[in-house]
Amino acid sequence: MVNIDELEKYFLHNKGHFTENFQGNVNPTEVVANLVCEENDFVAGIENVYDKIKGSCTMVILTPDRIIAARDKLGRTTAIIGKKDGAFAVASETCAFPNTGYDIEYYLGPGEIVEITPKGYRTLKPAGEKMQICAFLWVYYGYPPSYYEGINVDEVRYRCGAALAKRDTVKPDFVCGIPDSGVGHAIGYGNFNGIPYKRAYSKYTPTWPRSFMPQHQDMRDLVAKMKLIPNKAMIEGKCMVFLDDSIVRGTQLKDNTADLRQAGAKEVHMRIACPPLTFPCNYLNFSQSRSTMELATRKAIKQLEGEETHLEEYADPSSEKYRAMVEQIAKNLGIDSLMYQDLGDLIEAIRLPKEKLCTHCWDGSGYF
Ligand code: SF4
């Protein structure tokens, strides 16, 4: 919710109150609950949320006798119903189902509101026509066995890796993925090019599972550094291609490259499963850590131009400016070469029409 401050003022002005806080600010869940309660029934209340917030909100409401599940207005995130022997569950990631004995039953459409009772489920408000599902779900956020819109996360990553391999000319000794999401992309790359996959990095899993979880950047950086352990036996004297889901600030990648050089790497080539991130996300809080200024692309543009300008040209892979920006990022990170995914190839790998996907991070497109 990018307009949470505005909504806080609105409620306080109308003599509303908040009982909880979230890192010193009002709790977004409480703001949503207040918006739901402004109306007389759940459907009208959820529609009120859709109308008043800027950003996106998928929610589940528990009542004594039913569950109400609502997917955000443009379906940027997901809500999926699972079924087991007449019981129902709802999850945002379908990887929650196999080990709890559920099968995927129904994908809610964008803005759809569904009521679930012990007898079954029924739509209270049908799905809207427009969809802008986050393409990053497949590239990075999603867990490999999950499906969104019936499309499996790891299969998309294999296709992303294969698309990069198709365009590549480097002949490395092996390919490796930066855990976790880089692994699927790297397997796809290696399978396509017939290059062996090796684990130059292993993830020390007893620490944090995903580095974007801690809210403070310093802690995220520390976690990211501690959890990846390079294996010198694989690295020394070797030319390698690494696959990663994306480059946000590039800090982690820069550290990784320094580790690899220290372990005796001969050549380090990075291949990125999505295009350069040029625009920050305004819609999902799991990526709110990205501030525009910190993006590796914006830093490179500033180095080249002295200011952030010509963003559209820099986002165009056929332009000279794009080539110079990628070279500058590679230089900043200390790697031998860098290649990003083509947006068209990414869309093809996901296999949904472009107009149904949010690709705002890369091309600035999309709407609230
Ligand atoms: S801007 Fe990027 S991260 Fe945000 S919803 Fe769109 S594709 Fe996903």
Tab-separated table of C-alpha atoms and ligand atoms in Angstrom:
chain	number	residue	atom	x	y	z
A	1	MET	CA	0.000	0.000	0.000
A	2	VAL	CA	1.842	3.037	-1.196
A	3	ASN	CA	-0.831	5.417	0.104
A	4	ILE	CA	-0.882	4.063	3.665
A	5	ASP	CA	0.013	7.478	5.164
A	6	GLU	CA	-2.935	9.054	3.386
A	7	LEU	CA	-5.265	6.304	4.673
A	8	GLU	CA	-3.926	6.653	8.210
A	9	LYS	CA	-4.754	10.382	8.139
A	10	TYR	CA	-8.185	9.644	6.675
A	11	PHE	CA	-9.097	7.288	9.531
A	12	LEU	CA	-7.658	9.494	12.266
A	13	HIS	CA	-9.483	12.492	10.839
A	14	ASN	CA	-12.717	10.500	11.027
A	15	LYS	CA	-12.076	9.584	14.672
A	16	GLY	CA	-10.912	6.066	13.833
A	17	HIS	CA	-8.122	4.440	15.831
A	18	PHE	CA	-5.341	1.892	15.446
A	19	THR	CA	-4.345	-0.620	18.088
A	20	GLU	CA	-1.147	-2.025	16.561
A	21	ASN	CA	1.921	-0.779	14.809
A	22	PHE	CA	4.302	-2.211	12.274
A	23	GLN	CA	7.879	-0.919	12.643
A	24	GLY	CA	6.646	2.352	14.059
A	25	ASN	CA	3.925	2.800	11.429
A	26	VAL	CA	0.292	1.766	11.398
A	27	ASN	CA	-0.240	-1.897	10.653
A	28	PRO	CA	-1.328	-2.330	7.002
A	29	THR	CA	-3.550	-5.284	7.920
A	30	GLU	CA	-5.420	-3.090	10.386
A	31	VAL	CA	-5.879	-0.403	7.745
A	32	VAL	CA	-7.374	-3.024	5.419
A	33	ALA	CA	-9.637	-4.347	8.196
A	34	ASN	CA	-10.860	-0.801	8.870
A	35	LEU	CA	-11.641	-0.336	5.187
A	36	VAL	CA	-13.577	-3.615	5.086
A	37	CYS	CA	-15.551	-2.548	8.178
A	38	GLU	CA	-16.617	0.727	6.581
A	39	GLU	CA	-19.218	-1.211	4.592
A	40	ASN	CA	-22.103	-3.433	5.651
A	41	ASP	CA	-20.998	-6.734	4.119
A	42	PHE	CA	-17.748	-8.409	3.190
A	43	VAL	CA	-18.052	-8.026	-0.571
A	44	ALA	CA	-18.751	-4.302	-0.367
A	45	GLY	CA	-16.001	-3.975	2.273
A	46	ILE	CA	-13.409	-5.743	0.101
A	47	GLU	CA	-14.446	-3.644	-2.902
A	48	ASN	CA	-13.884	-0.613	-0.702
A	49	VAL	CA	-10.310	-1.858	-0.124
A	50	TYR	CA	-9.819	-2.317	-3.873
A	51	ASP	CA	-11.042	1.231	-4.496
A	52	LYS	CA	-9.147	3.021	-1.749
A	53	ILE	CA	-5.696	1.483	-1.717
A	54	LYS	CA	-2.918	2.164	-4.160
A	55	GLY	CA	-0.848	-0.982	-4.475
A	56	SER	CA	-2.380	-4.425	-4.165
A	57	CYS	CA	-3.991	-6.544	-1.505
A	58	THR	CA	-4.946	-10.200	-1.615
A	59	MET	CA	-6.644	-11.321	1.573
A	60	VAL	CA	-8.227	-14.124	3.502
A	61	ILE	CA	-10.873	-13.357	6.124
A	62	LEU	CA	-11.740	-15.982	8.722
A	63	THR	CA	-15.210	-15.962	10.289
A	64	PRO	CA	-16.620	-18.594	12.661
A	65	ASP	CA	-18.307	-20.516	9.829
A	66	ARG	CA	-16.587	-19.563	6.585
A	67	ILE	CA	-13.448	-18.343	4.900
A	68	ILE	CA	-13.591	-15.463	2.483
A	69	ALA	CA	-10.728	-15.275	0.017
A	70	ALA	CA	-10.186	-12.279	-2.246
A	71	ARG	CA	-7.487	-11.825	-4.862
A	72	ASP	CA	-6.228	-8.293	-5.456
A	73	LYS	CA	-8.033	-6.235	-8.049
A	74	LEU	CA	-5.528	-6.763	-10.871
A	75	GLY	CA	-4.346	-10.181	-9.709
A	76	ARG	CA	-0.734	-9.146	-9.122
A	77	THR	CA	-0.556	-11.789	-6.426
A	78	THR	CA	-2.497	-15.015	-6.246
A	79	ALA	CA	-5.065	-16.937	-4.213
A	80	ILE	CA	-5.653	-20.597	-4.974
A	81	ILE	CA	-8.135	-23.055	-3.477
A	82	GLY	CA	-6.994	-26.586	-2.653
A	83	LYS	CA	-9.250	-29.608	-2.044
A	84	LYS	CA	-8.796	-32.757	0.060
A	85	ASP	CA	-11.578	-35.296	0.695
A	86	GLY	CA	-14.227	-32.605	0.811
A	87	ALA	CA	-12.079	-30.179	2.839
A	88	PHE	CA	-10.890	-26.919	1.345
A	89	ALA	CA	-7.893	-24.669	1.891
A	90	VAL	CA	-6.690	-21.447	0.349
A	91	ALA	CA	-3.070	-20.448	-0.241
A	92	SER	CA	-1.051	-17.913	-2.177
A	93	GLU	CA	1.519	-20.557	-3.159
A	94	THR	CA	0.374	-24.005	-4.224
A	95	CYS	CA	3.531	-25.571	-2.756
A	96	ALA	CA	1.527	-25.494	0.506
A	97	PHE	CA	-0.744	-28.248	-0.847
A	98	PRO	CA	1.155	-31.466	-1.731
A	99	ASN	CA	2.482	-32.261	1.749
A	100	THR	CA	-0.791	-31.347	3.430
A	101	GLY	CA	-2.666	-33.684	1.096
A	102	TYR	CA	-4.489	-31.043	-0.963
A	103	ASP	CA	-4.823	-30.846	-4.732
A	104	ILE	CA	-5.165	-27.628	-6.654
A	105	GLU	CA	-8.870	-27.044	-7.158
A	106	TYR	CA	-9.398	-23.488	-8.355
A	107	TYR	CA	-7.345	-20.387	-9.234
A	108	LEU	CA	-9.147	-17.196	-8.226
A	109	GLY	CA	-9.199	-14.626	-11.016
A	110	PRO	CA	-8.180	-10.957	-10.550
A	111	GLY	CA	-10.440	-9.199	-8.043
A	112	GLU	CA	-12.502	-12.355	-7.494
A	113	ILE	CA	-14.077	-12.902	-4.060
A	114	VAL	CA	-14.895	-16.450	-2.989
A	115	GLU	CA	-16.641	-17.873	0.063
A	116	ILE	CA	-15.505	-21.254	1.367
A	117	THR	CA	-17.623	-23.348	3.773
A	118	PRO	CA	-17.434	-27.036	4.759
A	119	LYS	CA	-19.902	-27.699	1.909
A	120	GLY	CA	-17.823	-26.170	-0.854
A	121	TYR	CA	-16.981	-22.819	-2.326
A	122	ARG	CA	-18.839	-20.241	-4.376
A	123	THR	CA	-17.941	-16.998	-6.067
A	124	LEU	CA	-19.376	-13.917	-4.386
A	125	LYS	CA	-17.885	-11.522	-6.914
A	126	PRO	CA	-16.645	-12.700	-10.323
A	127	ALA	CA	-13.155	-12.020	-11.617
A	128	GLY	CA	-12.455	-8.807	-13.489
A	129	GLU	CA	-11.231	-8.845	-17.073
A	130	LYS	CA	-7.907	-7.090	-16.575
A	131	MET	CA	-5.016	-8.992	-15.088
A	132	GLN	CA	-1.506	-7.802	-14.198
A	133	ILE	CA	0.021	-10.803	-12.447
A	134	CYS	CA	3.562	-10.127	-11.221
A	135	ALA	CA	6.047	-11.714	-13.644
A	136	PHE	CA	8.562	-11.789	-10.809
A	137	LEU	CA	6.562	-14.551	-9.124
A	138	TRP	CA	8.027	-16.989	-11.629
A	139	VAL	CA	11.461	-15.369	-11.895
A	140	TYR	CA	12.218	-14.997	-8.198
A	141	TYR	CA	9.569	-15.037	-5.478
A	142	GLY	CA	7.874	-18.354	-6.188
A	143	TYR	CA	8.894	-21.653	-4.669
A	144	PRO	CA	9.870	-24.157	-7.428
A	145	PRO	CA	6.932	-26.597	-7.080
A	146	SER	CA	4.336	-23.791	-7.068
A	147	TYR	CA	1.940	-23.045	-9.894
A	148	TYR	CA	0.450	-19.666	-10.758
A	149	GLU	CA	-2.310	-19.549	-13.365
A	150	GLY	CA	-1.563	-23.254	-13.910
A	151	ILE	CA	2.057	-22.486	-14.889
A	152	ASN	CA	4.810	-24.130	-12.839
A	153	VAL	CA	7.558	-21.927	-11.414
A	154	ASP	CA	10.550	-24.193	-12.063
A	155	GLU	CA	9.454	-25.006	-15.610
A	156	VAL	CA	9.437	-21.264	-16.356
A	157	ARG	CA	12.924	-20.953	-14.836
A	158	TYR	CA	14.203	-23.780	-17.060
A	159	ARG	CA	12.786	-21.976	-20.086
A	160	CYS	CA	14.358	-18.674	-18.942
A	161	GLY	CA	17.775	-20.355	-18.632
A	162	ALA	CA	17.386	-22.015	-22.024
A	163	ALA	CA	16.516	-18.659	-23.649
A	164	LEU	CA	19.710	-17.114	-22.235
A	165	ALA	CA	21.792	-20.124	-23.343
A	166	LYS	CA	20.424	-19.786	-26.876
A	167	ARG	CA	21.852	-16.251	-27.164
A	168	ASP	CA	25.165	-16.933	-25.420
A	169	THR	CA	28.581	-17.359	-27.023
A	170	VAL	CA	30.715	-18.011	-23.917
A	171	LYS	CA	32.059	-21.565	-23.554
A	172	PRO	CA	32.424	-22.088	-19.797
A	173	ASP	CA	33.724	-25.147	-17.920
A	174	PHE	CA	30.460	-25.310	-16.029
A	175	VAL	CA	27.291	-23.457	-15.121
A	176	CYS	CA	26.061	-22.691	-11.607
A	177	GLY	CA	22.970	-21.042	-10.129
A	178	ILE	CA	23.040	-18.553	-7.279
A	179	PRO	CA	20.729	-20.217	-4.719
A	180	ASP	CA	17.788	-20.365	-4.516
A	181	SER	CA	16.008	-19.138	-7.599
A	182	GLY	CA	19.162	-18.978	-9.768
A	183	VAL	CA	19.369	-22.782	-9.633
A	184	GLY	CA	16.321	-23.452	-11.851
A	185	HIS	CA	17.516	-20.858	-14.368
A	186	ALA	CA	21.008	-22.422	-14.405
A	187	ILE	CA	19.690	-25.966	-14.879
A	188	GLY	CA	17.688	-24.720	-17.871
A	189	TYR	CA	20.805	-23.013	-19.259
A	190	GLY	CA	23.028	-26.092	-18.770
A	191	ASN	CA	20.453	-28.512	-20.179
A	192	PHE	CA	20.087	-26.399	-23.318
A	193	ASN	CA	23.821	-25.924	-23.949
A	194	GLY	CA	24.939	-29.345	-22.723
A	195	ILE	CA	27.215	-27.699	-20.149
A	196	PRO	CA	27.610	-29.497	-16.794
A	197	TYR	CA	26.036	-27.993	-13.714
A	198	LYS	CA	28.338	-27.635	-10.695
A	199	ARG	CA	27.693	-26.282	-7.222
A	200	ALA	CA	30.304	-23.583	-6.873
A	201	TYR	CA	28.114	-22.178	-4.107
A	202	SER	CA	26.182	-24.006	-1.443
A	203	LYS	CA	23.586	-22.396	0.682
A	204	TYR	CA	23.897	-22.730	4.416
A	205	THR	CA	20.219	-23.338	5.088
A	206	PRO	CA	20.024	-23.320	8.916
A	207	THR	CA	20.133	-19.503	8.742
A	208	TRP	CA	17.487	-17.362	7.075
A	209	PRO	CA	15.585	-19.015	4.252
A	210	ARG	CA	15.304	-15.964	1.944
A	211	SER	CA	17.458	-12.853	2.116
A	212	PHE	CA	14.673	-10.354	1.443
A	213	MET	CA	12.902	-11.226	4.697
A	214	PRO	CA	14.780	-9.020	7.214
A	215	GLN	CA	13.415	-5.497	6.995
A	216	HIS	CA	16.712	-3.698	7.470
A	217	GLN	CA	19.160	-3.552	4.597
A	218	ASP	CA	22.265	-4.112	6.778
A	219	MET	CA	20.818	-7.306	8.163
A	220	ARG	CA	19.747	-8.447	4.685
A	221	ASP	CA	23.282	-7.885	3.384
A	222	LEU	CA	24.814	-9.795	6.273
A	223	VAL	CA	22.404	-12.703	5.873
A	224	ALA	CA	23.012	-12.776	2.114
A	225	LYS	CA	26.771	-12.912	2.650
A	226	MET	CA	26.776	-15.534	5.388
A	227	LYS	CA	24.432	-17.972	3.747
A	228	LEU	CA	26.354	-18.570	0.508
A	229	ILE	CA	29.531	-20.597	0.896
A	230	PRO	CA	31.878	-20.881	-2.123
A	231	ASN	CA	33.498	-24.242	-2.876
A	232	LYS	CA	37.111	-23.636	-3.897
A	233	ALA	CA	37.464	-27.189	-5.260
A	234	MET	CA	34.972	-26.302	-8.017
A	235	ILE	CA	36.152	-22.759	-8.654
A	236	GLU	CA	39.960	-22.661	-8.871
A	237	GLY	CA	41.239	-22.059	-12.413
A	238	LYS	CA	37.795	-22.402	-13.964
A	239	CYS	CA	35.717	-20.339	-16.375
A	240	MET	CA	32.120	-20.308	-15.175
A	241	VAL	CA	28.707	-18.954	-16.034
A	242	PHE	CA	26.474	-17.996	-13.120
A	243	LEU	CA	22.741	-17.577	-13.357
A	244	ASP	CA	20.804	-15.332	-11.017
A	245	ASP	CA	17.190	-14.227	-11.006
A	246	SER	CA	17.873	-10.492	-11.041
A	247	ILE	CA	20.258	-7.718	-10.045
A	248	VAL	CA	18.714	-5.214	-7.670
A	249	ARG	CA	21.488	-3.196	-6.072
A	250	GLY	CA	24.245	-5.611	-7.075
A	251	THR	CA	25.815	-5.572	-3.614
A	252	GLN	CA	25.433	-9.308	-3.102
A	253	LEU	CA	26.713	-10.108	-6.566
A	254	LYS	CA	29.745	-7.894	-6.072
A	255	ASP	CA	30.564	-9.773	-2.854
A	256	ASN	CA	30.042	-13.106	-4.603
A	257	THR	CA	32.413	-12.088	-7.406
A	258	ALA	CA	35.077	-11.051	-4.896
A	259	ASP	CA	34.708	-14.472	-3.178
A	260	LEU	CA	35.063	-16.239	-6.519
A	261	ARG	CA	38.185	-14.286	-7.479
A	262	GLN	CA	39.681	-15.041	-4.077
A	263	ALA	CA	38.958	-18.729	-4.636
A	264	GLY	CA	40.958	-18.566	-7.914
A	265	ALA	CA	38.194	-18.229	-10.537
A	266	LYS	CA	39.593	-17.683	-14.051
A	267	GLU	CA	36.501	-16.110	-15.638
A	268	VAL	CA	33.153	-15.140	-14.092
A	269	HIS	CA	30.222	-14.536	-16.454
A	270	MET	CA	26.802	-13.534	-15.127
A	271	ARG	CA	23.537	-14.268	-16.891
A	272	ILE	CA	20.393	-12.710	-15.452
A	273	ALA	CA	16.995	-14.361	-15.870
A	274	CYS	CA	15.098	-11.085	-16.298
A	275	PRO	CA	15.840	-7.750	-18.027
A	276	PRO	CA	17.557	-4.896	-16.122
A	277	LEU	CA	15.405	-3.557	-13.255
A	278	THR	CA	14.916	0.083	-14.088
A	279	PHE	CA	11.700	0.965	-12.229
A	280	PRO	CA	10.896	0.225	-8.574
A	281	CYS	CA	7.798	-1.781	-7.685
A	282	ASN	CA	4.838	0.261	-6.453
A	283	TYR	CA	2.529	-2.652	-5.965
A	284	LEU	CA	3.942	-5.380	-3.726
A	285	ASN	CA	5.445	-4.943	-0.283
A	286	PHE	CA	7.820	-7.873	-0.653
A	287	SER	CA	9.916	-5.767	-2.973
A	288	GLN	CA	9.518	-2.396	-1.277
A	289	SER	CA	13.188	-2.530	-0.243
A	290	ARG	CA	14.139	-1.385	-3.728
A	291	SER	CA	14.571	2.313	-3.746
A	292	THR	CA	14.991	3.827	-7.195
A	293	MET	CA	18.326	5.433	-6.471
A	294	GLU	CA	19.832	2.199	-5.257
A	295	LEU	CA	19.083	0.159	-8.370
A	296	ALA	CA	22.272	-1.011	-10.121
A	297	THR	CA	20.833	0.273	-13.421
A	298	ARG	CA	20.162	3.778	-12.083
A	299	LYS	CA	23.635	3.942	-10.547
A	300	ALA	CA	25.193	2.979	-13.881
A	301	ILE	CA	23.066	5.533	-15.778
A	302	LYS	CA	24.114	8.219	-13.333
A	303	GLN	CA	27.760	7.284	-13.796
A	304	LEU	CA	27.372	7.495	-17.576
A	305	GLU	CA	25.213	10.615	-17.791
A	306	GLY	CA	25.847	12.463	-14.547
A	307	GLU	CA	22.088	12.223	-13.878
A	308	GLU	CA	19.226	9.762	-14.299
A	309	THR	CA	17.958	10.489	-17.766
A	310	HIS	CA	16.874	8.797	-21.051
A	311	LEU	CA	15.359	5.912	-19.024
A	312	GLU	CA	13.283	4.633	-21.928
A	313	GLU	CA	16.328	4.397	-24.166
A	314	TYR	CA	18.276	2.643	-21.447
A	315	ALA	CA	15.449	0.103	-21.147
A	316	ASP	CA	15.615	-0.656	-24.888
A	317	PRO	CA	17.987	-3.636	-25.465
A	318	SER	CA	18.641	-2.629	-29.069
A	319	SER	CA	20.025	0.797	-28.060
A	320	GLU	CA	23.627	1.844	-27.679
A	321	LYS	CA	22.731	3.304	-24.274
A	322	TYR	CA	21.494	-0.104	-23.047
A	323	ARG	CA	24.780	-1.730	-24.150
A	324	ALA	CA	26.821	0.945	-22.345
A	325	MET	CA	24.706	0.567	-19.184
A	326	VAL	CA	25.170	-3.237	-19.104
A	327	GLU	CA	28.922	-2.811	-19.600
A	328	GLN	CA	29.042	-0.276	-16.780
A	329	ILE	CA	27.145	-2.605	-14.425
A	330	ALA	CA	29.543	-5.465	-15.298
A	331	LYS	CA	32.468	-3.169	-14.534
A	332	ASN	CA	30.940	-2.092	-11.222
A	333	LEU	CA	30.451	-5.714	-10.218
A	334	GLY	CA	33.913	-6.837	-11.342
A	335	ILE	CA	32.631	-9.588	-13.657
A	336	ASP	CA	34.019	-10.597	-17.067
A	337	SER	CA	30.710	-10.376	-18.896
A	338	LEU	CA	27.037	-9.739	-18.178
A	339	MET	CA	23.950	-10.631	-20.153
A	340	TYR	CA	20.321	-9.949	-19.245
A	341	GLN	CA	17.200	-11.713	-20.395
A	342	ASP	CA	15.266	-10.221	-23.259
A	343	LEU	CA	11.763	-9.153	-22.104
A	344	GLY	CA	10.131	-10.936	-25.055
A	345	ASP	CA	11.949	-14.171	-24.125
A	346	LEU	CA	10.844	-13.819	-20.504
A	347	ILE	CA	7.210	-13.393	-21.555
A	348	GLU	CA	7.531	-16.386	-23.866
A	349	ALA	CA	9.009	-18.444	-20.997
A	350	ILE	CA	6.033	-17.581	-18.759
A	351	ARG	CA	3.583	-18.344	-21.584
A	352	LEU	CA	0.977	-15.709	-20.695
A	353	PRO	CA	0.116	-12.812	-22.989
A	354	LYS	CA	2.095	-9.633	-22.218
A	355	GLU	CA	-1.073	-7.671	-21.412
A	356	LYS	CA	-1.894	-10.093	-18.576
A	357	LEU	CA	1.538	-9.700	-16.932
A	358	CYS	CA	2.945	-6.878	-14.847
A	359	THR	CA	6.347	-6.074	-16.342
A	360	HIS	CA	6.579	-2.612	-14.795
A	361	CYS	CA	10.006	-3.265	-13.179
A	362	TRP	CA	11.580	-3.567	-16.592
A	363	ASP	CA	9.649	-1.354	-18.969
A	364	GLY	CA	7.741	1.022	-16.679
A	365	SER	CA	4.413	-0.227	-18.081
A	366	GLY	CA	1.313	-1.020	-16.009
A	367	TYR	CA	-1.275	0.839	-14.022
A	368	PHE	CA	-2.686	1.062	-10.507
B	1	SF4	S1	6.558	-3.919	-10.622
B	1	SF4	FE1	7.785	-5.799	-10.774
B	1	SF4	S2	7.755	-6.773	-8.719
B	1	SF4	FE2	6.114	-5.226	-8.820
B	1	SF4	S3	4.279	-6.364	-9.442
B	1	SF4	FE3	5.189	-5.564	-11.307
B	1	SF4	S4	6.580	-7.166	-12.053
B	1	SF4	FE4	6.069	-7.637	-9.906
